[in-house]
Short mmCIF file of N, CA and C and ligand atoms in Angstrom, two decimals:
data_model
loop_
_atom_site.label_atom_id
_atom_site.label_comp_id
_atom_site.label_asym_id
_atom_site.label_seq_id
_atom_site.Cartn_x
_atom_site.Cartn_y
_atom_site.Cartn_z
N MET A 909 0.83 -1.21 0.00
CA MET A 909 0.00 0.00 0.00
C MET A 909 0.87 1.26 0.00
N CYS A 910 1.97 1.23 0.77
CA CYS A 910 2.79 2.42 0.94
C CYS A 910 3.23 3.03 -0.39
N SER A 911 3.62 2.15 -1.34
CA SER A 911 4.16 2.66 -2.60
C SER A 911 3.08 3.30 -3.47
N GLU A 912 1.80 2.98 -3.20
CA GLU A 912 0.71 3.57 -3.99
C GLU A 912 0.26 4.92 -3.45
N VAL A 913 0.76 5.28 -2.27
CA VAL A 913 0.28 6.50 -1.60
C VAL A 913 1.35 7.58 -1.68
N SER A 914 0.94 8.78 -2.10
CA SER A 914 1.90 9.88 -2.10
C SER A 914 1.19 11.16 -1.66
N LEU A 915 2.00 12.14 -1.29
CA LEU A 915 1.46 13.45 -0.90
C LEU A 915 1.82 14.45 -1.98
N GLN A 916 0.83 15.18 -2.45
CA GLN A 916 1.09 16.19 -3.48
C GLN A 916 0.76 17.58 -2.94
N PRO A 917 1.75 18.50 -2.97
CA PRO A 917 1.48 19.84 -2.45
C PRO A 917 0.25 20.45 -3.13
N PHE A 918 -0.52 21.14 -2.32
CA PHE A 918 -1.82 21.68 -2.72
C PHE A 918 -1.73 22.76 -3.77
N ASP A 919 -2.72 22.83 -4.64
CA ASP A 919 -2.93 24.00 -5.49
C ASP A 919 -4.44 24.12 -5.73
N GLN A 920 -4.87 25.12 -6.48
CA GLN A 920 -6.31 25.36 -6.65
C GLN A 920 -7.00 24.16 -7.30
N GLY A 921 -6.33 23.51 -8.28
CA GLY A 921 -6.93 22.36 -8.96
C GLY A 921 -7.18 21.22 -7.98
N LEU A 922 -6.18 20.96 -7.15
CA LEU A 922 -6.32 19.88 -6.16
C LEU A 922 -7.38 20.23 -5.12
N LEU A 923 -7.48 21.52 -4.78
CA LEU A 923 -8.49 21.94 -3.80
C LEU A 923 -9.89 21.62 -4.33
N LYS A 924 -10.09 21.87 -5.62
CA LYS A 924 -11.40 21.58 -6.23
C LYS A 924 -11.70 20.07 -6.14
N GLU A 925 -10.68 19.26 -6.46
CA GLU A 925 -10.87 17.79 -6.38
C GLU A 925 -11.11 17.36 -4.94
N LEU A 926 -10.38 18.00 -4.02
CA LEU A 926 -10.51 17.62 -2.61
C LEU A 926 -11.90 17.94 -2.08
N LEU A 927 -12.45 19.08 -2.48
CA LEU A 927 -13.82 19.42 -2.06
C LEU A 927 -14.78 18.33 -2.53
N HIS A 928 -14.60 17.88 -3.76
CA HIS A 928 -15.47 16.83 -4.29
C HIS A 928 -15.37 15.56 -3.43
N VAL A 929 -14.12 15.17 -3.12
CA VAL A 929 -13.91 13.96 -2.29
C VAL A 929 -14.53 14.15 -0.92
N ALA A 930 -14.34 15.34 -0.33
CA ALA A 930 -14.88 15.59 1.01
C ALA A 930 -16.40 15.46 1.00
N VAL A 931 -17.05 16.08 0.02
CA VAL A 931 -18.51 16.07 -0.05
C VAL A 931 -19.04 14.65 -0.27
N GLU A 932 -18.38 13.91 -1.15
CA GLU A 932 -18.85 12.56 -1.50
C GLU A 932 -18.50 11.52 -0.45
N ASP A 933 -17.39 11.75 0.30
CA ASP A 933 -16.78 10.61 0.99
C ASP A 933 -16.35 10.91 2.43
N ALA A 934 -16.81 12.03 3.00
CA ALA A 934 -16.43 12.35 4.39
C ALA A 934 -17.50 13.24 5.01
N ASP A 935 -17.50 13.28 6.34
CA ASP A 935 -18.40 14.18 7.06
C ASP A 935 -17.67 15.50 7.30
N PRO A 936 -18.41 16.62 7.27
CA PRO A 936 -17.75 17.92 7.49
C PRO A 936 -16.91 17.94 8.77
N GLY A 937 -17.44 17.36 9.85
CA GLY A 937 -16.73 17.38 11.13
C GLY A 937 -15.39 16.66 11.10
N GLU A 938 -15.20 15.80 10.11
CA GLU A 938 -13.93 15.06 10.02
C GLU A 938 -12.86 15.86 9.27
N VAL A 939 -13.28 16.88 8.53
CA VAL A 939 -12.34 17.48 7.59
C VAL A 939 -12.18 18.99 7.71
N MET A 940 -12.98 19.63 8.57
CA MET A 940 -12.88 21.09 8.68
C MET A 940 -13.40 21.56 10.03
N PRO A 941 -13.04 22.77 10.45
CA PRO A 941 -13.56 23.29 11.72
C PRO A 941 -15.08 23.47 11.63
N PRO A 942 -15.76 23.49 12.81
CA PRO A 942 -17.22 23.63 12.81
C PRO A 942 -17.67 24.94 12.15
N VAL A 943 -18.79 24.85 11.43
CA VAL A 943 -19.43 26.03 10.82
C VAL A 943 -20.87 26.03 11.32
N PRO A 944 -21.37 27.18 11.88
CA PRO A 944 -22.74 27.21 12.37
C PRO A 944 -23.75 26.97 11.25
N GLY A 945 -24.95 26.54 11.63
CA GLY A 945 -26.00 26.34 10.62
C GLY A 945 -26.39 24.89 10.50
N PRO A 946 -27.30 24.59 9.56
CA PRO A 946 -27.77 23.21 9.37
C PRO A 946 -26.62 22.27 9.05
N GLY A 947 -26.80 20.98 9.41
CA GLY A 947 -25.72 20.00 9.21
C GLY A 947 -25.52 19.63 7.76
N GLY A 948 -24.50 18.84 7.50
CA GLY A 948 -24.25 18.33 6.15
C GLY A 948 -23.48 19.32 5.29
N TRP A 949 -23.29 18.91 4.03
CA TRP A 949 -22.48 19.71 3.09
C TRP A 949 -23.36 20.77 2.41
N THR A 950 -23.81 21.76 3.20
CA THR A 950 -24.57 22.88 2.64
C THR A 950 -23.64 23.71 1.74
N PRO A 951 -24.19 24.53 0.84
CA PRO A 951 -23.34 25.41 0.03
C PRO A 951 -22.44 26.29 0.89
N GLU A 952 -22.98 26.75 2.03
CA GLU A 952 -22.19 27.62 2.93
C GLU A 952 -20.98 26.84 3.48
N ARG A 953 -21.21 25.57 3.84
CA ARG A 953 -20.12 24.78 4.42
C ARG A 953 -19.08 24.43 3.34
N GLN A 954 -19.53 24.19 2.14
CA GLN A 954 -18.58 23.93 1.05
C GLN A 954 -17.73 25.17 0.78
N ALA A 955 -18.36 26.34 0.80
CA ALA A 955 -17.61 27.58 0.58
C ALA A 955 -16.61 27.80 1.72
N ALA A 956 -17.03 27.45 2.95
CA ALA A 956 -16.14 27.61 4.11
C ALA A 956 -14.95 26.66 4.00
N PHE A 957 -15.17 25.47 3.47
CA PHE A 957 -14.09 24.49 3.27
C PHE A 957 -13.03 25.09 2.32
N VAL A 958 -13.49 25.67 1.22
CA VAL A 958 -12.56 26.26 0.24
C VAL A 958 -11.83 27.44 0.88
N ARG A 959 -12.59 28.32 1.57
CA ARG A 959 -11.96 29.50 2.21
C ARG A 959 -10.92 29.06 3.24
N PHE A 960 -11.25 28.01 3.99
CA PHE A 960 -10.35 27.51 5.03
C PHE A 960 -9.00 27.15 4.42
N HIS A 961 -9.01 26.38 3.34
CA HIS A 961 -7.75 25.97 2.72
C HIS A 961 -7.06 27.13 2.03
N GLU A 962 -7.86 27.98 1.37
CA GLU A 962 -7.23 29.12 0.68
C GLU A 962 -6.52 30.03 1.68
N SER A 963 -7.14 30.24 2.84
CA SER A 963 -6.54 31.17 3.81
C SER A 963 -5.35 30.54 4.53
N ARG A 964 -5.36 29.23 4.70
CA ARG A 964 -4.29 28.61 5.49
C ARG A 964 -3.10 28.13 4.67
N SER A 965 -3.36 27.56 3.49
CA SER A 965 -2.22 26.97 2.78
C SER A 965 -1.99 27.53 1.38
N LEU A 966 -2.97 28.26 0.82
CA LEU A 966 -2.75 28.81 -0.52
C LEU A 966 -2.55 30.32 -0.47
N ALA A 967 -2.50 30.89 0.71
CA ALA A 967 -2.28 32.34 0.86
C ALA A 967 -0.82 32.66 0.54
N ALA A 968 -0.55 33.96 0.32
CA ALA A 968 0.83 34.37 0.01
C ALA A 968 1.78 33.98 1.14
N ASP A 969 1.27 34.06 2.37
CA ASP A 969 2.09 33.72 3.53
C ASP A 969 1.40 32.58 4.29
N PRO A 970 1.52 31.34 3.82
CA PRO A 970 0.73 30.23 4.39
C PRO A 970 1.10 29.92 5.83
N VAL A 971 0.09 29.53 6.63
CA VAL A 971 0.38 29.16 8.01
C VAL A 971 0.67 27.67 8.13
N GLU A 972 0.31 26.90 7.10
CA GLU A 972 0.59 25.47 7.14
C GLU A 972 0.77 24.95 5.71
N ALA A 973 1.40 23.78 5.61
CA ALA A 973 1.53 23.12 4.31
C ALA A 973 0.47 22.04 4.24
N THR A 974 -0.33 22.08 3.17
CA THR A 974 -1.36 21.06 2.98
C THR A 974 -1.01 20.24 1.74
N PHE A 975 -1.35 18.96 1.80
CA PHE A 975 -1.05 18.04 0.71
C PHE A 975 -2.31 17.24 0.38
N ALA A 976 -2.51 17.00 -0.91
CA ALA A 976 -3.55 16.04 -1.29
C ALA A 976 -2.94 14.65 -1.12
N VAL A 977 -3.72 13.75 -0.53
CA VAL A 977 -3.29 12.35 -0.43
C VAL A 977 -3.71 11.66 -1.74
N ILE A 978 -2.73 11.17 -2.47
CA ILE A 978 -3.02 10.52 -3.75
C ILE A 978 -2.87 9.00 -3.58
N VAL A 979 -3.91 8.28 -3.94
CA VAL A 979 -3.85 6.81 -3.92
C VAL A 979 -4.02 6.35 -5.35
N GLY A 980 -2.99 5.67 -5.87
CA GLY A 980 -3.00 5.40 -7.30
C GLY A 980 -2.88 6.74 -8.00
N GLU A 981 -3.94 7.14 -8.72
CA GLU A 981 -3.90 8.46 -9.35
C GLU A 981 -5.04 9.33 -8.86
N ARG A 982 -5.70 8.90 -7.79
CA ARG A 982 -6.89 9.63 -7.34
C ARG A 982 -6.67 10.32 -6.00
N VAL A 983 -7.29 11.49 -5.85
CA VAL A 983 -7.26 12.18 -4.56
C VAL A 983 -8.14 11.40 -3.58
N ALA A 984 -7.56 11.06 -2.40
CA ALA A 984 -8.31 10.25 -1.44
C ALA A 984 -8.48 10.95 -0.09
N GLY A 985 -7.84 12.12 0.07
CA GLY A 985 -7.93 12.81 1.35
C GLY A 985 -6.90 13.92 1.39
N ALA A 986 -6.62 14.40 2.61
CA ALA A 986 -5.67 15.50 2.75
C ALA A 986 -4.82 15.30 4.00
N ALA A 987 -3.64 15.88 3.97
CA ALA A 987 -2.75 15.84 5.13
C ALA A 987 -2.13 17.23 5.27
N ARG A 988 -1.73 17.55 6.49
CA ARG A 988 -1.16 18.88 6.69
C ARG A 988 -0.06 18.86 7.72
N LEU A 989 0.83 19.81 7.60
CA LEU A 989 1.89 20.03 8.60
C LEU A 989 1.84 21.51 8.95
N CYS A 990 1.61 21.80 10.21
CA CYS A 990 1.47 23.20 10.66
C CYS A 990 2.50 23.49 11.75
N PRO A 991 3.52 24.30 11.45
CA PRO A 991 4.52 24.62 12.47
C PRO A 991 3.86 25.23 13.71
N LEU A 992 4.28 24.81 14.89
CA LEU A 992 3.69 25.31 16.14
C LEU A 992 4.46 26.54 16.60
N GLU A 993 3.70 27.60 16.92
CA GLU A 993 4.36 28.83 17.40
C GLU A 993 4.90 28.65 18.80
N GLU A 994 4.18 27.82 19.60
CA GLU A 994 4.50 27.73 21.02
C GLU A 994 5.61 26.73 21.34
N ALA A 995 6.10 26.00 20.35
CA ALA A 995 7.16 25.02 20.62
C ALA A 995 8.16 25.05 19.46
N ALA A 996 9.41 25.27 19.80
CA ALA A 996 10.44 25.39 18.77
C ALA A 996 10.62 24.08 18.02
N ARG A 997 10.79 24.14 16.73
CA ARG A 997 11.06 22.99 15.85
C ARG A 997 10.00 21.88 15.98
N ALA A 998 8.77 22.30 16.33
CA ALA A 998 7.69 21.31 16.43
C ALA A 998 6.64 21.62 15.37
N VAL A 999 6.02 20.58 14.84
CA VAL A 999 5.03 20.75 13.79
C VAL A 999 3.84 19.84 14.08
N GLU A 1000 2.63 20.38 13.90
CA GLU A 1000 1.43 19.57 14.12
C GLU A 1000 1.04 18.88 12.82
N ALA A 1001 0.71 17.59 12.93
CA ALA A 1001 0.27 16.83 11.75
C ALA A 1001 -1.22 16.59 11.82
N GLY A 1002 -1.87 16.61 10.66
CA GLY A 1002 -3.29 16.26 10.58
C GLY A 1002 -3.52 15.47 9.30
N VAL A 1003 -4.54 14.63 9.34
CA VAL A 1003 -4.84 13.85 8.13
C VAL A 1003 -6.31 13.45 8.15
N TRP A 1004 -6.93 13.42 6.98
CA TRP A 1004 -8.22 12.73 6.84
C TRP A 1004 -8.22 11.98 5.51
N ILE A 1005 -8.87 10.82 5.55
CA ILE A 1005 -8.96 9.96 4.38
C ILE A 1005 -10.45 9.74 4.08
N GLY A 1006 -10.83 9.77 2.84
CA GLY A 1006 -12.23 9.50 2.47
C GLY A 1006 -12.65 8.11 2.93
N ARG A 1007 -13.92 8.02 3.35
CA ARG A 1007 -14.43 6.75 3.90
C ARG A 1007 -14.12 5.53 3.04
N SER A 1008 -14.23 5.69 1.71
CA SER A 1008 -14.06 4.51 0.84
C SER A 1008 -12.62 4.03 0.77
N HIS A 1009 -11.67 4.82 1.30
CA HIS A 1009 -10.26 4.39 1.30
C HIS A 1009 -9.75 4.04 2.70
N ARG A 1010 -10.65 4.10 3.71
CA ARG A 1010 -10.17 3.87 5.08
C ARG A 1010 -9.99 2.38 5.37
N GLY A 1011 -9.13 2.09 6.35
CA GLY A 1011 -9.01 0.73 6.87
C GLY A 1011 -8.16 -0.19 6.02
N VAL A 1012 -7.45 0.37 5.02
CA VAL A 1012 -6.62 -0.50 4.18
C VAL A 1012 -5.15 -0.05 4.18
N GLY A 1013 -4.79 0.79 5.15
CA GLY A 1013 -3.37 1.14 5.29
C GLY A 1013 -2.97 2.50 4.72
N VAL A 1014 -3.94 3.25 4.17
CA VAL A 1014 -3.59 4.56 3.61
C VAL A 1014 -3.12 5.52 4.72
N GLY A 1015 -3.86 5.54 5.84
CA GLY A 1015 -3.50 6.43 6.94
C GLY A 1015 -2.09 6.15 7.45
N ARG A 1016 -1.76 4.87 7.56
CA ARG A 1016 -0.42 4.52 8.04
C ARG A 1016 0.66 4.98 7.04
N ALA A 1017 0.39 4.80 5.75
CA ALA A 1017 1.34 5.25 4.73
C ALA A 1017 1.50 6.78 4.78
N VAL A 1018 0.39 7.48 4.99
CA VAL A 1018 0.45 8.96 5.06
C VAL A 1018 1.25 9.39 6.28
N LEU A 1019 1.03 8.71 7.41
CA LEU A 1019 1.82 9.05 8.61
C LEU A 1019 3.31 8.91 8.31
N GLY A 1020 3.68 7.83 7.63
CA GLY A 1020 5.10 7.64 7.27
C GLY A 1020 5.61 8.78 6.40
N CYS A 1021 4.80 9.18 5.43
CA CYS A 1021 5.20 10.30 4.55
C CYS A 1021 5.34 11.59 5.35
N LEU A 1022 4.41 11.84 6.29
CA LEU A 1022 4.46 13.08 7.08
C LEU A 1022 5.69 13.09 8.00
N LEU A 1023 6.00 11.93 8.59
CA LEU A 1023 7.19 11.85 9.45
C LEU A 1023 8.45 12.15 8.63
N ASP A 1024 8.54 11.55 7.45
CA ASP A 1024 9.71 11.78 6.58
C ASP A 1024 9.82 13.25 6.20
N ARG A 1025 8.67 13.83 5.82
CA ARG A 1025 8.70 15.22 5.35
C ARG A 1025 9.05 16.18 6.48
N ALA A 1026 8.46 15.94 7.66
CA ALA A 1026 8.73 16.82 8.80
C ALA A 1026 10.22 16.76 9.17
N ARG A 1027 10.76 15.57 9.14
CA ARG A 1027 12.19 15.39 9.45
C ARG A 1027 13.05 16.09 8.40
N ALA A 1028 12.69 15.91 7.13
CA ALA A 1028 13.46 16.54 6.05
C ALA A 1028 13.38 18.06 6.13
N ASP A 1029 12.25 18.58 6.63
CA ASP A 1029 12.09 20.04 6.75
C ASP A 1029 12.78 20.59 8.00
N GLY A 1030 13.43 19.73 8.78
CA GLY A 1030 14.21 20.18 9.91
C GLY A 1030 13.47 20.24 11.23
N PHE A 1031 12.25 19.71 11.28
CA PHE A 1031 11.53 19.70 12.56
C PHE A 1031 12.06 18.57 13.45
N GLY A 1032 11.99 18.79 14.78
CA GLY A 1032 12.49 17.80 15.72
C GLY A 1032 11.37 16.98 16.34
N THR A 1033 10.15 17.56 16.35
CA THR A 1033 9.02 16.91 17.03
C THR A 1033 7.76 17.04 16.19
N LEU A 1034 7.00 15.96 16.14
CA LEU A 1034 5.70 15.98 15.46
C LEU A 1034 4.61 15.85 16.51
N PHE A 1035 3.65 16.77 16.48
CA PHE A 1035 2.56 16.80 17.46
C PHE A 1035 1.28 16.30 16.79
N VAL A 1036 0.55 15.45 17.53
CA VAL A 1036 -0.73 14.95 17.02
C VAL A 1036 -1.78 15.16 18.11
N SER A 1037 -2.96 15.62 17.72
CA SER A 1037 -4.04 15.85 18.67
C SER A 1037 -5.34 15.32 18.09
N THR A 1038 -6.10 14.59 18.91
CA THR A 1038 -7.39 14.08 18.43
C THR A 1038 -8.33 13.87 19.61
N THR A 1039 -9.46 13.23 19.36
CA THR A 1039 -10.42 12.97 20.44
C THR A 1039 -10.18 11.57 21.02
N PRO A 1040 -10.55 11.36 22.30
CA PRO A 1040 -10.27 10.08 22.95
C PRO A 1040 -10.91 8.88 22.24
N ASP A 1041 -11.98 9.10 21.48
CA ASP A 1041 -12.65 7.96 20.83
C ASP A 1041 -12.03 7.60 19.47
N ASN A 1042 -10.97 8.29 19.06
CA ASN A 1042 -10.41 8.04 17.73
C ASN A 1042 -9.45 6.84 17.76
N THR A 1043 -10.04 5.65 17.64
CA THR A 1043 -9.24 4.43 17.77
C THR A 1043 -8.24 4.27 16.64
N ALA A 1044 -8.58 4.78 15.45
CA ALA A 1044 -7.64 4.65 14.31
C ALA A 1044 -6.36 5.44 14.59
N VAL A 1045 -6.50 6.66 15.12
CA VAL A 1045 -5.30 7.45 15.41
C VAL A 1045 -4.50 6.80 16.54
N LYS A 1046 -5.21 6.26 17.55
CA LYS A 1046 -4.51 5.55 18.64
C LYS A 1046 -3.69 4.39 18.07
N ALA A 1047 -4.30 3.64 17.12
CA ALA A 1047 -3.59 2.50 16.51
C ALA A 1047 -2.40 2.99 15.69
N LEU A 1048 -2.58 4.11 14.98
CA LEU A 1048 -1.47 4.67 14.19
C LEU A 1048 -0.29 5.01 15.09
N MET A 1049 -0.59 5.64 16.23
CA MET A 1049 0.48 6.04 17.16
C MET A 1049 1.12 4.81 17.81
N ALA A 1050 0.27 3.86 18.20
CA ALA A 1050 0.81 2.63 18.81
C ALA A 1050 1.75 1.94 17.84
N GLY A 1051 1.43 2.01 16.56
CA GLY A 1051 2.25 1.35 15.52
C GLY A 1051 3.67 1.91 15.44
N ILE A 1052 3.85 3.17 15.87
CA ILE A 1052 5.21 3.73 15.88
C ILE A 1052 5.73 3.84 17.32
N GLY A 1053 5.05 3.15 18.23
CA GLY A 1053 5.53 3.08 19.61
C GLY A 1053 5.35 4.36 20.42
N VAL A 1054 4.34 5.15 20.06
CA VAL A 1054 4.12 6.43 20.76
C VAL A 1054 2.77 6.39 21.48
N ASP A 1055 2.75 6.80 22.76
CA ASP A 1055 1.51 6.82 23.53
C ASP A 1055 0.81 8.16 23.39
N LEU A 1056 -0.51 8.11 23.36
CA LEU A 1056 -1.30 9.34 23.42
C LEU A 1056 -1.62 9.63 24.88
N VAL A 1057 -1.60 10.90 25.26
CA VAL A 1057 -1.89 11.28 26.64
C VAL A 1057 -3.22 12.03 26.65
N ARG A 1058 -4.12 11.61 27.54
CA ARG A 1058 -5.45 12.24 27.58
C ARG A 1058 -5.46 13.45 28.50
N ASP A 1059 -6.11 14.53 27.99
CA ASP A 1059 -6.31 15.72 28.80
C ASP A 1059 -7.73 16.19 28.53
N GLY A 1060 -8.69 15.71 29.35
CA GLY A 1060 -10.11 16.05 29.15
C GLY A 1060 -10.61 15.44 27.85
N ASP A 1061 -11.09 16.33 26.95
CA ASP A 1061 -11.70 15.85 25.70
C ASP A 1061 -10.69 15.70 24.57
N VAL A 1062 -9.43 15.78 24.90
CA VAL A 1062 -8.39 15.75 23.86
C VAL A 1062 -7.34 14.71 24.25
N VAL A 1063 -6.81 14.01 23.24
CA VAL A 1063 -5.61 13.19 23.47
C VAL A 1063 -4.52 13.69 22.54
N THR A 1064 -3.30 13.73 23.06
CA THR A 1064 -2.20 14.28 22.28
C THR A 1064 -0.99 13.35 22.33
N ALA A 1065 -0.14 13.51 21.34
CA ALA A 1065 1.12 12.75 21.31
C ALA A 1065 2.21 13.66 20.74
N TRP A 1066 3.41 13.51 21.29
CA TRP A 1066 4.58 14.21 20.78
C TRP A 1066 5.54 13.13 20.28
N VAL A 1067 5.85 13.17 19.00
CA VAL A 1067 6.74 12.16 18.40
C VAL A 1067 8.13 12.78 18.23
N ASP A 1068 9.10 12.16 18.88
CA ASP A 1068 10.49 12.62 18.74
C ASP A 1068 11.02 12.12 17.39
N LEU A 1069 11.21 13.02 16.46
CA LEU A 1069 11.55 12.60 15.09
C LEU A 1069 12.94 11.99 15.01
N ALA A 1070 13.83 12.41 15.87
CA ALA A 1070 15.18 11.82 15.85
C ALA A 1070 15.11 10.39 16.36
N ALA A 1071 14.39 10.17 17.47
CA ALA A 1071 14.29 8.83 18.04
C ALA A 1071 13.52 7.92 17.10
N GLU A 1072 12.45 8.46 16.50
CA GLU A 1072 11.57 7.66 15.65
C GLU A 1072 12.30 7.16 14.40
N ALA A 1073 13.35 7.91 13.99
CA ALA A 1073 14.07 7.53 12.78
C ALA A 1073 15.00 6.34 13.01
N GLN A 1074 15.34 6.08 14.30
CA GLN A 1074 16.34 5.04 14.57
C GLN A 1074 15.78 3.64 14.47
C1 COA B 1228 -7.72 8.40 11.18
C2 COA B 1228 -7.64 8.02 9.70
C3 COA B 1228 -6.84 9.06 8.96
C4 COA B 1228 -6.95 6.63 9.59
O1 COA B 1228 -6.81 6.35 8.21
P1 COA B 1228 -6.93 4.86 7.63
O2 COA B 1228 -6.48 4.88 6.23
O3 COA B 1228 -8.30 4.33 7.90
O4 COA B 1228 -5.87 4.09 8.56
P2 COA B 1228 -5.19 2.67 8.29
O5 COA B 1228 -6.03 1.83 7.41
O6 COA B 1228 -3.78 2.91 7.87
O7 COA B 1228 -5.21 2.04 9.74
C5 COA B 1228 -4.35 2.53 10.75
C6 COA B 1228 -4.62 1.72 12.01
O8 COA B 1228 -5.89 2.10 12.54
C7 COA B 1228 -6.72 0.96 12.67
N1 COA B 1228 -8.07 1.39 12.31
C8 COA B 1228 -8.44 2.00 11.17
N2 COA B 1228 -9.75 2.31 11.23
C9 COA B 1228 -10.18 1.86 12.43
C10 COA B 1228 -11.45 1.89 13.07
N3 COA B 1228 -12.53 2.43 12.49
N4 COA B 1228 -11.53 1.38 14.32
C11 COA B 1228 -10.45 0.84 14.91
N5 COA B 1228 -9.21 0.80 14.36
C12 COA B 1228 -9.10 1.29 13.12
C13 COA B 1228 -6.16 -0.04 11.68
O9 COA B 1228 -6.48 -1.36 12.06
C14 COA B 1228 -4.70 0.23 11.76
O10 COA B 1228 -4.15 -0.36 12.92
P3 COA B 1228 -3.01 -1.49 12.80
O11 COA B 1228 -1.90 -0.87 12.00
O12 COA B 1228 -2.64 -1.75 14.22
O13 COA B 1228 -3.66 -2.61 12.10
C15 COA B 1228 -9.08 7.88 9.08
O14 COA B 1228 -9.81 6.98 9.87
C16 COA B 1228 -9.83 9.19 8.99
O15 COA B 1228 -9.65 9.95 8.04
N6 COA B 1228 -10.69 9.49 10.00
C17 COA B 1228 -11.47 10.73 9.99
C18 COA B 1228 -10.61 11.96 10.26
C19 COA B 1228 -9.70 11.79 11.46
O16 COA B 1228 -10.10 11.29 12.50
N7 COA B 1228 -8.47 12.26 11.31
C20 COA B 1228 -7.46 12.23 12.36
C21 COA B 1228 -7.41 13.51 13.10
S1 COA B 1228 -5.86 13.67 13.97
#
């Protein structure tokens, strides 16, 4: 599976494809911050999804790097690396995969790609944050020997990129 999965830096064309994948194959809550109003992929929420990515990763001065997750030749989800202001040489990782591609190793391959990229970009630590019920992320972290620590409604992990490479 790993060799079929790659990360492609975002551009407007990929953003359009990603919106399509998100609408067809994911819930809004899995792929973007909350937007008030009726649930589901309303036109307002789709516009907010595009604005979210344009403002964060396609702006002149991006706050994070976003990548389309490519499986074979198709967009299957997104991954991001966001440098943390509050911790030197630390970067937060995020990922979502469309429902139809989950459970077959894509997430694990993406984690490997993100670890490699973060290390190559000179970061020393990778930060991951999710909810306590996210068993897939817990399994991903367990797979690289890293424990998640619970703090109320959030669980977090700090991955030492130097140690993880050994
Ligand atoms: C989390 C997510 C990215 C994992 O992607 P994926 O492609 O399904 O992951 P994989 O198939 O590589 O599986 C990774 C591990 O999680 C386990 N797993 C996957 N889905 C699972 C599920 N629904 N319940 C329990 N375990 C699960 C797999 O068994 C595997 O563990 P293993 O290596 O010990 O066998 C995906 O579920 C997703 O996009 N979820 C919605 C968004 C999200 O929660 N993002 C993470 C925010 S930090």
